[in-house]
mmCIF file of C-alpha atoms in Angstrom:
data_model
loop_
_atom_site.group_PDB
_atom_site.id
_atom_site.type_symbol
_atom_site.label_atom_id
_atom_site.label_comp_id
_atom_site.label_asym_id
_atom_site.label_seq_id
_atom_site.Cartn_x
_atom_site.Cartn_y
_atom_site.Cartn_z
ATOM 1 C CA UNK I 1 -42.574 139.973 5.931
ATOM 2 C CA UNK I 2 -46.261 139.760 6.788
ATOM 3 C CA UNK I 3 -48.568 142.136 8.594
ATOM 4 C CA UNK I 4 -48.792 139.703 11.482
ATOM 5 C CA UNK I 5 -44.984 139.606 11.629
ATOM 6 C CA UNK I 6 -44.941 143.344 12.331
ATOM 7 C CA UNK I 7 -47.714 143.014 14.929
ATOM 8 C CA UNK I 8 -45.799 140.285 16.764
ATOM 9 C CA UNK I 9 -42.536 142.249 16.619
ATOM 10 C CA UNK I 10 -44.237 145.204 18.313
ATOM 11 C CA UNK I 11 -45.966 142.998 20.881
ATOM 12 C CA UNK I 12 -42.791 141.159 21.874
ATOM 13 C CA UNK I 13 -40.769 144.376 21.965
ATOM 14 C CA UNK I 14 -43.332 145.775 24.409
ATOM 15 C CA UNK I 15 -44.158 142.801 26.652
ATOM 16 C CA UNK I 16 -41.271 140.383 26.161
ATOM 17 C CA UNK I 17 -40.899 136.898 24.601
ATOM 18 C CA UNK I 18 -44.019 134.768 24.161
ATOM 19 C CA UNK I 19 -44.538 131.024 24.433
ATOM 20 C CA UNK I 20 -44.745 128.816 21.376
ATOM 21 C CA UNK I 21 -48.430 128.248 22.225
ATOM 22 C CA UNK I 22 -49.148 131.980 22.144
ATOM 23 C CA UNK I 23 -47.246 132.288 18.875
ATOM 24 C CA UNK I 24 -49.172 129.424 17.243
ATOM 25 C CA UNK I 25 -52.502 130.836 18.399
ATOM 26 C CA UNK I 26 -51.754 134.229 16.879
ATOM 27 C CA UNK I 27 -50.429 132.755 13.637
ATOM 28 C CA UNK I 28 -53.329 130.386 13.096
ATOM 29 C CA UNK I 29 -56.320 132.245 14.548
ATOM 30 C CA UNK I 30 -55.608 135.982 14.587
ATOM 31 C CA UNK I 31 -58.995 137.486 13.613
ATOM 32 C CA UNK I 32 -57.582 139.518 10.701
ATOM 33 C CA UNK I 33 -54.288 137.903 9.769
ATOM 34 C CA UNK I 34 -54.490 134.308 11.049
ATOM 35 C CA UNK I 35 -53.702 131.430 8.725
ATOM 36 C CA UNK I 36 -57.027 129.642 9.160
ATOM 37 C CA UNK I 37 -59.143 132.788 9.280
ATOM 38 C CA UNK I 38 -57.931 134.140 5.928
ATOM 39 C CA UNK I 39 -57.658 131.221 3.502
ATOM 40 C CA UNK I 40 -58.508 127.732 2.317
ATOM 41 C CA UNK I 41 -55.219 125.932 3.038
ATOM 42 C CA UNK I 42 -56.048 122.619 1.354
ATOM 43 C CA UNK I 43 -55.302 121.073 -1.995
ATOM 44 C CA UNK I 44 -52.769 121.694 -4.758
ATOM 45 C CA UNK I 45 -53.301 125.446 -4.559
ATOM 46 C CA UNK I 46 -52.928 125.413 -0.775
ATOM 47 C CA UNK I 47 -50.215 124.289 1.592
ATOM 48 C CA UNK I 48 -51.126 120.706 2.499
ATOM 49 C CA UNK I 49 -53.455 117.851 1.579
ATOM 50 C CA UNK I 50 -55.441 115.654 3.963
ATOM 51 C CA UNK I 51 -56.587 112.061 3.529
ATOM 52 C CA UNK I 52 -60.179 112.945 2.488
ATOM 53 C CA UNK I 53 -58.803 115.183 -0.274
ATOM 54 C CA UNK I 54 -56.584 112.359 -1.533
ATOM 55 C CA UNK I 55 -59.377 109.808 -2.048
ATOM 56 C CA UNK I 56 -63.079 109.293 -1.420
ATOM 57 C CA UNK I 57 -62.215 105.853 -0.011
ATOM 58 C CA UNK I 58 -61.037 107.338 3.283
ATOM 59 C CA UNK I 59 -64.368 108.999 4.084
ATOM 60 C CA UNK I 60 -66.437 106.116 2.747
ATOM 61 C CA UNK I 61 -64.809 103.622 5.085
ATOM 62 C CA UNK I 62 -65.080 105.955 8.069
ATOM 63 C CA UNK I 63 -68.760 106.488 7.267
ATOM 64 C CA UNK I 64 -69.451 102.770 7.250
ATOM 65 C CA UNK I 65 -67.452 102.381 10.462
ATOM 66 C CA UNK I 66 -69.641 105.025 12.123
ATOM 67 C CA UNK I 67 -72.821 103.406 10.803
ATOM 68 C CA UNK I 68 -71.825 100.004 12.156
ATOM 69 C CA UNK I 69 -71.036 101.575 15.539
ATOM 70 C CA UNK I 70 -74.482 103.202 15.526
ATOM 71 C CA UNK I 71 -76.057 99.814 14.852
ATOM 72 C CA UNK I 72 -73.904 98.080 17.488
ATOM 73 C CA UNK I 73 -75.110 100.593 20.093
ATOM 74 C CA UNK I 74 -78.773 100.000 19.375
ATOM 75 C CA UNK I 75 -79.335 102.477 16.506
ATOM 76 C CA UNK I 76 -80.519 105.434 18.630
ATOM 77 C CA UNK I 77 -83.372 107.288 16.942
ATOM 78 C CA UNK I 78 -81.575 110.632 17.243
ATOM 79 C CA UNK I 79 -77.846 111.327 17.469
ATOM 80 C CA UNK I 80 -75.337 114.073 16.769
ATOM 81 C CA UNK I 81 -73.102 113.442 13.768
ATOM 82 C CA UNK I 82 -70.180 115.814 14.229
ATOM 83 C CA UNK I 83 -66.798 116.651 12.806
ATOM 84 C CA UNK I 84 -64.274 118.866 14.540
ATOM 85 C CA UNK I 85 -61.983 120.682 12.132
ATOM 86 C CA UNK I 86 -63.903 119.607 8.997
ATOM 87 C CA UNK I 87 -61.740 121.324 6.382
ATOM 88 C CA UNK I 88 -63.671 121.805 3.146
ATOM 89 C CA UNK I 89 -66.397 119.378 4.211
ATOM 90 C CA UNK I 90 -65.012 116.646 1.944
ATOM 91 C CA UNK I 91 -64.775 113.999 4.650
ATOM 92 C CA UNK I 92 -68.303 114.637 5.898
ATOM 93 C CA UNK I 93 -69.678 114.622 2.344
ATOM 94 C CA UNK I 94 -68.085 111.202 1.766
ATOM 95 C CA UNK I 95 -69.374 109.922 5.120
ATOM 96 C CA UNK I 96 -72.913 111.004 4.242
ATOM 97 C CA UNK I 97 -72.754 109.510 0.748
ATOM 98 C CA UNK I 98 -71.475 106.171 2.055
ATOM 99 C CA UNK I 99 -74.165 105.932 4.749
ATOM 100 C CA UNK I 100 -77.226 107.013 2.801
ATOM 101 C CA UNK I 101 -78.183 103.378 2.158
ATOM 102 C CA UNK I 102 -78.024 102.467 5.854
ATOM 103 C CA UNK I 103 -81.704 102.303 6.917
ATOM 104 C CA UNK I 104 -82.567 105.008 9.450
ATOM 105 C CA UNK I 105 -79.052 106.463 9.764
ATOM 106 C CA UNK I 106 -79.653 109.767 7.983
ATOM 107 C CA UNK I 107 -83.092 110.200 9.521
ATOM 108 C CA UNK I 108 -81.545 109.914 12.977
ATOM 109 C CA UNK I 109 -78.466 112.066 12.274
ATOM 110 C CA UNK I 110 -78.286 115.722 13.304
ATOM 111 C CA UNK I 111 -75.277 117.230 11.521
ATOM 112 C CA UNK I 112 -72.929 119.571 13.418
ATOM 113 C CA UNK I 113 -69.530 121.021 12.429
ATOM 114 C CA UNK I 114 -67.034 122.625 14.802
ATOM 115 C CA UNK I 115 -65.120 125.173 12.730
ATOM 116 C CA UNK I 116 -63.387 128.453 13.617
ATOM 117 C CA UNK I 117 -62.555 129.621 10.081
ATOM 118 C CA UNK I 118 -65.155 131.713 8.184
ATOM 119 C CA UNK I 119 -63.437 130.775 4.914
ATOM 120 C CA UNK I 120 -63.706 127.066 5.600
ATOM 121 C CA UNK I 121 -67.292 127.369 6.872
ATOM 122 C CA UNK I 122 -68.237 128.721 3.450
ATOM 123 C CA UNK I 123 -66.430 125.865 1.725
ATOM 124 C CA UNK I 124 -68.254 123.370 3.958
ATOM 125 C CA UNK I 125 -71.622 124.965 3.184
ATOM 126 C CA UNK I 126 -70.900 124.743 -0.543
ATOM 127 C CA UNK I 127 -69.865 121.079 -0.266
ATOM 128 C CA UNK I 128 -72.826 120.064 1.917
ATOM 129 C CA UNK I 129 -75.612 121.851 0.046
ATOM 130 C CA UNK I 130 -77.927 118.836 0.332
ATOM 131 C CA UNK I 131 -77.681 118.909 4.128
ATOM 132 C CA UNK I 132 -78.278 121.456 6.872
ATOM 133 C CA UNK I 133 -75.287 121.501 9.210
ATOM 134 C CA UNK I 134 -75.146 123.591 12.354
ATOM 135 C CA UNK I 135 -71.800 125.289 12.966
ATOM 136 C CA UNK I 136 -70.097 125.729 16.334
ATOM 137 C CA UNK I 137 -67.033 127.569 17.566
ATOM 138 C CA UNK I 138 -66.546 125.032 20.354
ATOM 139 C CA UNK I 139 -67.313 121.418 21.164
ATOM 140 C CA UNK I 140 -69.098 122.587 24.322
ATOM 141 C CA UNK I 141 -72.163 123.833 22.434
ATOM 142 C CA UNK I 142 -72.984 120.525 20.757
ATOM 143 C CA UNK I 143 -76.364 119.024 21.701
ATOM 144 C CA UNK I 144 -76.549 116.769 24.747
ATOM 145 C CA UNK I 145 -77.215 113.558 22.802
ATOM 146 C CA UNK I 146 -75.515 110.398 21.531
ATOM 147 C CA UNK I 147 -72.439 111.533 19.623
ATOM 148 C CA UNK I 148 -70.674 110.103 16.576
ATOM 149 C CA UNK I 149 -67.660 112.350 16.064
ATOM 150 C CA UNK I 150 -64.698 112.395 13.706
ATOM 151 C CA UNK I 151 -61.516 114.434 14.171
ATOM 152 C CA UNK I 152 -59.120 114.185 11.234
ATOM 153 C CA UNK I 153 -55.978 116.318 11.499
ATOM 154 C CA UNK I 154 -57.527 118.521 14.155
ATOM 155 C CA UNK I 155 -55.380 117.964 17.225
ATOM 156 C CA UNK I 156 -52.092 118.579 15.356
ATOM 157 C CA UNK I 157 -53.057 122.233 14.829
ATOM 158 C CA UNK I 158 -53.685 122.964 18.515
ATOM 159 C CA UNK I 159 -51.027 125.183 20.128
ATOM 160 C CA UNK I 160 -48.202 123.455 21.965
ATOM 161 C CA UNK I 161 -45.625 124.395 24.558
ATOM 162 C CA UNK I 162 -42.154 122.962 24.178
ATOM 163 C CA UNK I 163 -39.661 122.238 26.945
ATOM 164 C CA UNK I 164 -36.020 121.170 26.895
ATOM 165 C CA UNK I 165 -34.818 119.281 29.940
ATOM 166 C CA UNK I 166 -31.954 120.894 31.844
ATOM 167 C CA UNK I 167 -29.884 119.838 34.835
ATOM 168 C CA UNK I 168 -31.818 122.444 36.831
ATOM 169 C CA UNK I 169 -35.292 121.684 35.501
ATOM 170 C CA UNK I 170 -36.836 122.641 32.162
ATOM 171 C CA UNK I 171 -36.207 125.468 29.698
ATOM 172 C CA UNK I 172 -39.237 126.534 27.664
ATOM 173 C CA UNK I 173 -39.039 127.444 23.986
ATOM 174 C CA UNK I 174 -39.943 131.126 23.660
ATOM 175 C CA UNK I 175 -40.377 133.368 20.629
ATOM 176 C CA UNK I 176 -38.273 136.516 20.824
ATOM 177 C CA UNK I 177 -37.006 139.312 18.551
ATOM 178 C CA UNK I 178 -33.477 139.755 17.271
ATOM 179 C CA UNK I 179 -33.175 143.036 15.379
ATOM 180 C CA UNK I 180 -36.301 142.754 13.178
ATOM 181 C CA UNK I 181 -36.411 138.955 13.064
ATOM 182 C CA UNK I 182 -38.537 136.528 15.056
ATOM 183 C CA UNK I 183 -36.409 133.788 16.598
ATOM 184 C CA UNK I 184 -36.815 130.881 18.996
ATOM 185 C CA UNK I 185 -34.886 130.832 22.253
ATOM 186 C CA UNK I 186 -34.960 129.111 25.627
ATOM 187 C CA UNK I 187 -36.086 130.460 28.982
ATOM 188 C CA UNK I 188 -34.021 130.130 32.106
ATOM 189 C CA UNK I 189 -34.279 126.643 33.653
ATOM 190 C CA UNK I 190 -36.954 126.075 36.263
ATOM 191 C CA UNK I 191 -38.896 123.166 37.784
ATOM 192 C CA UNK I 192 -42.156 122.454 35.892
ATOM 193 C CA UNK I 193 -44.568 120.503 38.075
ATOM 194 C CA UNK I 194 -46.674 119.208 35.181
ATOM 195 C CA UNK I 195 -43.514 117.587 33.758
ATOM 196 C CA UNK I 196 -42.407 115.843 36.947
ATOM 197 C CA UNK I 197 -43.597 112.528 35.534
ATOM 198 C CA UNK I 198 -41.298 112.979 32.509
ATOM 199 C CA UNK I 199 -38.138 113.089 34.627
ATOM 200 C CA UNK I 200 -38.072 109.288 34.633
ATOM 201 C CA UNK I 201 -37.985 108.873 30.844
ATOM 202 C CA UNK I 202 -35.962 111.879 29.644
ATOM 203 C CA UNK I 203 -32.395 113.090 29.923
ATOM 204 C CA UNK I 204 -30.904 116.595 29.840
ATOM 205 C CA UNK I 205 -31.128 118.009 26.337
ATOM 206 C CA UNK I 206 -34.248 116.060 25.367
ATOM 207 C CA UNK I 207 -37.439 117.863 24.336
ATOM 208 C CA UNK I 208 -41.009 117.293 25.520
ATOM 209 C CA UNK I 209 -44.088 118.985 24.028
ATOM 210 C CA UNK I 210 -47.415 119.552 25.771
ATOM 211 C CA UNK I 211 -50.771 120.609 24.313
ATOM 212 C CA UNK I 212 -52.975 122.241 26.932
ATOM 213 C CA UNK I 213 -56.188 122.507 24.829
ATOM 214 C CA UNK I 214 -56.188 118.821 23.844
ATOM 215 C CA UNK I 215 -57.115 117.438 27.266
ATOM 216 C CA UNK I 216 -60.286 119.494 27.935
ATOM 217 C CA UNK I 217 -61.521 118.935 24.383
ATOM 218 C CA UNK I 218 -61.005 115.190 24.707
ATOM 219 C CA UNK I 219 -62.576 115.207 28.173
ATOM 220 C CA UNK I 220 -65.692 116.991 26.863
ATOM 221 C CA UNK I 221 -66.038 114.537 23.983
ATOM 222 C CA UNK I 222 -65.601 111.648 26.413
ATOM 223 C CA UNK I 223 -68.187 113.039 28.835
ATOM 224 C CA UNK I 224 -70.816 113.067 26.108
ATOM 225 C CA UNK I 225 -69.966 109.557 24.923
ATOM 226 C CA UNK I 226 -69.958 108.216 28.505
ATOM 227 C CA UNK I 227 -73.305 109.883 29.227
ATOM 228 C CA UNK I 228 -75.238 109.354 25.998
ATOM 229 C CA UNK I 229 -73.320 106.801 23.933
ATOM 230 C CA UNK I 230 -71.558 107.029 20.601
ATOM 231 C CA UNK I 231 -67.949 107.119 19.517
ATOM 232 C CA UNK I 232 -65.105 109.429 18.565
ATOM 233 C CA UNK I 233 -62.674 108.473 15.811
ATOM 234 C CA UNK I 234 -59.427 110.456 15.946
ATOM 235 C CA UNK I 235 -56.911 110.494 13.070
ATOM 236 C CA UNK I 236 -53.652 112.423 13.116
ATOM 237 C CA UNK I 237 -49.920 112.168 12.792
ATOM 238 C CA UNK I 238 -48.047 111.524 16.000
ATOM 239 C CA UNK I 239 -47.264 108.724 18.384
ATOM 240 C CA UNK I 240 -48.084 107.306 21.811
ATOM 241 C CA UNK I 241 -45.606 109.377 23.790
ATOM 242 C CA UNK I 242 -44.257 112.899 23.209
ATOM 243 C CA UNK I 243 -40.509 113.155 22.792
ATOM 244 C CA UNK I 244 -38.504 115.409 20.495
ATOM 245 C CA UNK I 245 -39.045 118.598 18.521
ATOM 246 C CA UNK I 246 -42.000 118.103 16.153
ATOM 247 C CA UNK I 247 -42.991 121.754 15.663
ATOM 248 C CA UNK I 248 -43.162 122.437 11.927
ATOM 249 C CA UNK I 249 -44.432 124.803 9.252
ATOM 250 C CA UNK I 250 -45.679 124.032 5.739
ATOM 251 C CA UNK I 251 -46.124 126.421 2.843
ATOM 252 C CA UNK I 252 -46.843 125.360 -0.730
ATOM 253 C CA UNK I 253 -46.477 121.728 0.413
ATOM 254 C CA UNK I 254 -42.873 122.279 1.561
ATOM 255 C CA UNK I 255 -41.317 122.732 5.019
ATOM 256 C CA UNK I 256 -40.425 126.343 5.799
ATOM 257 C CA UNK I 257 -39.051 128.364 8.700
ATOM 258 C CA UNK I 258 -42.000 128.616 11.140
ATOM 259 C CA UNK I 259 -40.935 132.137 12.179
ATOM 260 C CA UNK I 260 -40.334 133.650 8.725
ATOM 261 C CA UNK I 261 -43.892 134.449 7.569
ATOM 262 C CA UNK I 262 -46.326 134.233 10.512
ATOM 263 C CA UNK I 263 -49.905 133.871 9.373
ATOM 264 C CA UNK I 264 -48.893 132.655 5.918
ATOM 265 C CA UNK I 265 -47.800 129.082 6.746
ATOM 266 C CA UNK I 266 -49.498 126.147 8.447
ATOM 267 C CA UNK I 267 -48.077 125.415 11.898
ATOM 268 C CA UNK I 268 -48.495 121.971 13.464
ATOM 269 C CA UNK I 269 -46.934 119.495 15.883
ATOM 270 C CA UNK I 270 -47.227 115.748 16.311
ATOM 271 C CA UNK I 271 -50.073 114.515 18.496
ATOM 272 C CA UNK I 272 -49.398 112.708 21.771
ATOM 273 C CA UNK I 273 -52.007 109.945 21.621
ATOM 274 C CA UNK I 274 -51.165 108.790 25.123
ATOM 275 C CA UNK I 275 -52.171 112.207 26.460
ATOM 276 C CA UNK I 276 -55.493 111.972 24.589
ATOM 277 C CA UNK I 277 -56.151 108.506 26.027
ATOM 278 C CA UNK I 278 -55.381 109.716 29.569
ATOM 279 C CA UNK I 279 -57.791 112.627 29.143
ATOM 280 C CA UNK I 280 -60.570 110.315 27.905
ATOM 281 C CA UNK I 281 -62.021 109.530 31.325
ATOM 282 C CA UNK I 282 -65.193 107.492 31.795
ATOM 283 C CA UNK I 283 -64.887 105.764 28.410
ATOM 284 C CA UNK I 284 -62.897 102.966 26.816
ATOM 285 C CA UNK I 285 -60.209 103.811 24.285
ATOM 286 C CA UNK I 286 -58.906 101.487 21.619
ATOM 287 C CA UNK I 287 -55.288 100.653 21.063
ATOM 288 C CA UNK I 288 -53.557 103.249 18.918
ATOM 289 C CA UNK I 289 -53.575 101.867 15.388
ATOM 290 C CA UNK I 290 -51.707 102.996 12.298
ATOM 291 C CA UNK I 291 -53.910 104.466 9.589
ATOM 292 C CA UNK I 292 -52.726 101.919 7.034
ATOM 293 C CA UNK I 293 -53.638 98.946 9.220
ATOM 294 C CA UNK I 294 -57.022 100.491 10.115
ATOM 295 C CA UNK I 295 -57.953 101.088 6.477
ATOM 296 C CA UNK I 296 -56.826 97.629 5.417
ATOM 297 C CA UNK I 297 -58.929 96.062 8.183
ATOM 298 C CA UNK I 298 -61.952 97.903 6.766
ATOM 299 C CA UNK I 299 -61.288 96.629 3.258
ATOM 300 C CA UNK I 300 -59.743 99.580 1.452
ATOM 301 C CA UNK I 301 -57.880 97.351 -1.003
ATOM 302 C CA UNK I 302 -61.081 95.606 -2.095
ATOM 303 C CA UNK I 303 -62.789 99.001 -2.426
ATOM 304 C CA UNK I 304 -59.849 100.316 -4.446
ATOM 305 C CA UNK I 305 -60.031 97.330 -6.803
ATOM 306 C CA UNK I 306 -63.758 97.881 -7.328
ATOM 307 C CA UNK I 307 -63.288 101.560 -8.158
ATOM 308 C CA UNK I 308 -60.360 100.751 -10.444
ATOM 309 C CA UNK I 309 -62.517 98.679 -12.811
ATOM 310 C CA UNK I 310 -64.054 101.848 -14.266
ATOM 311 C CA UNK I 311 -60.779 103.786 -14.570
ATOM 312 C CA UNK I 312 -58.080 103.946 -17.226
ATOM 313 C CA UNK I 313 -55.000 105.977 -18.045
ATOM 314 C CA UNK I 314 -53.990 108.822 -15.748
ATOM 315 C CA UNK I 315 -57.179 108.460 -13.679
ATOM 316 C CA UNK I 316 -56.229 104.866 -12.865
ATOM 317 C CA UNK I 317 -52.643 105.860 -12.079
ATOM 318 C CA UNK I 318 -53.879 108.602 -9.706
ATOM 319 C CA UNK I 319 -56.230 106.154 -8.021
ATOM 320 C CA UNK I 320 -53.464 103.610 -7.446
ATOM 321 C CA UNK I 321 -51.209 106.341 -6.069
ATOM 322 C CA UNK I 322 -53.993 107.543 -3.728
ATOM 323 C CA UNK I 323 -54.397 104.048 -2.283
ATOM 324 C CA UNK I 324 -50.653 103.831 -1.749
ATOM 325 C CA UNK I 325 -50.451 107.263 -0.167
ATOM 326 C CA UNK I 326 -53.196 106.472 2.356
ATOM 327 C CA UNK I 327 -51.919 103.039 3.372
ATOM 328 C CA UNK I 328 -48.251 102.474 2.591
ATOM 329 C CA UNK I 329 -45.893 102.515 5.598
ATOM 330 C CA UNK I 330 -43.573 104.977 3.832
ATOM 331 C CA UNK I 331 -46.456 107.346 3.087
ATOM 332 C CA UNK I 332 -49.346 108.164 5.481
ATOM 333 C CA UNK I 333 -49.878 104.549 6.489
ATOM 334 C CA UNK I 334 -47.493 104.540 9.456
ATOM 335 C CA UNK I 335 -47.038 108.243 10.221
ATOM 336 C CA UNK I 336 -50.774 108.712 10.823
ATOM 337 C CA UNK I 337 -52.424 106.950 13.742
ATOM 338 C CA UNK I 338 -56.000 106.510 14.899
ATOM 339 C CA UNK I 339 -57.705 106.104 18.259
ATOM 340 C CA UNK I 340 -61.368 105.318 19.011
ATOM 341 C CA UNK I 341 -63.393 106.182 22.133
ATOM 342 C CA UNK I 342 -66.569 104.297 23.107
ATOM 343 C CA UNK I 343 -68.727 103.935 26.235
ATOM 344 C CA UNK I 344 -67.349 101.485 28.765
ATOM 345 C CA UNK I 345 -68.620 98.009 27.885
ATOM 346 C CA UNK I 346 -69.534 98.895 24.277
ATOM 347 C CA UNK I 347 -67.880 97.091 21.376
ATOM 348 C CA UNK I 348 -65.086 98.978 19.633
ATOM 349 C CA UNK I 349 -65.817 100.265 16.130
ATOM 350 C CA UNK I 350 -64.729 98.073 13.221
ATOM 351 C CA UNK I 351 -61.010 98.320 12.487
ATOM 352 C CA UNK I 352 -59.938 98.863 16.098
ATOM 353 C CA UNK I 353 -58.765 96.527 18.837
ATOM 354 C CA UNK I 354 -57.872 96.788 22.521
#
């Protein structure tokens, strides 16, 4: 049991079952006992590993992609370079290292990080000691300026609601208490207006997930890009259309019961890229592309071969495995997708197509 478990038991006993979104919010962001507010979750000592932690190649290629986009849009003399959900700062450090030879890019860049976790803010500050980032709690406080933004495994951690179709409407997944145990159950069936459009492509018993915070965040990013220029590069696991139960918990790199130890496990759900594209008004979005295809288009294999020339033994084996993990269809290559946003009429960033 965790302290947050006891808090949630008391809350639910007093006010009744809570939605999955409310449960995720408490588990991830509770000010004293939330998963992201109390720990560094990354790496071998944490609960999961992201692409930037697997290999420097991921961030290097994204950095060069951003730099080329900056050049394609006229190389504005001042722009916001931002990451939302920047983890330990590894991705941004690799982006900055890869772009330091691009004339004028660093001089024009104003670095901003959107991060809710005090623990991770400290890790980012330690990783980016040669730079002076500004931290934000929300995307809304970024400067009004051209924006080059990266979001890697950010949207999957936003709270979701989950609905099961019923003959009489939809039944929402709710978190309740049985004795002293947190359990998932279903509400009584009811019509859900926001899911009317899903009646045509679902049948009774099928599950649909929605993520309320994703749309306004995407809309705000899009507003800035439409107004001032720039791009947003989004990477996450998911697909074009939400269907099925994708709610999951990870602890020590293994799936666990998401209700067993609230606040001590990472909670995520697959991203609905179609919903992000629909929320991106006033801009052009790319076709959704698998991460493996995107990285291969940018030349990751050639980069991997260059780096391999100076490696031997276990270091070389780890490097080869990192390349495979990032790109292979049975690893992250197909599970992870990417989507780019640009101003209407602007060329798409390298690696993307319509």
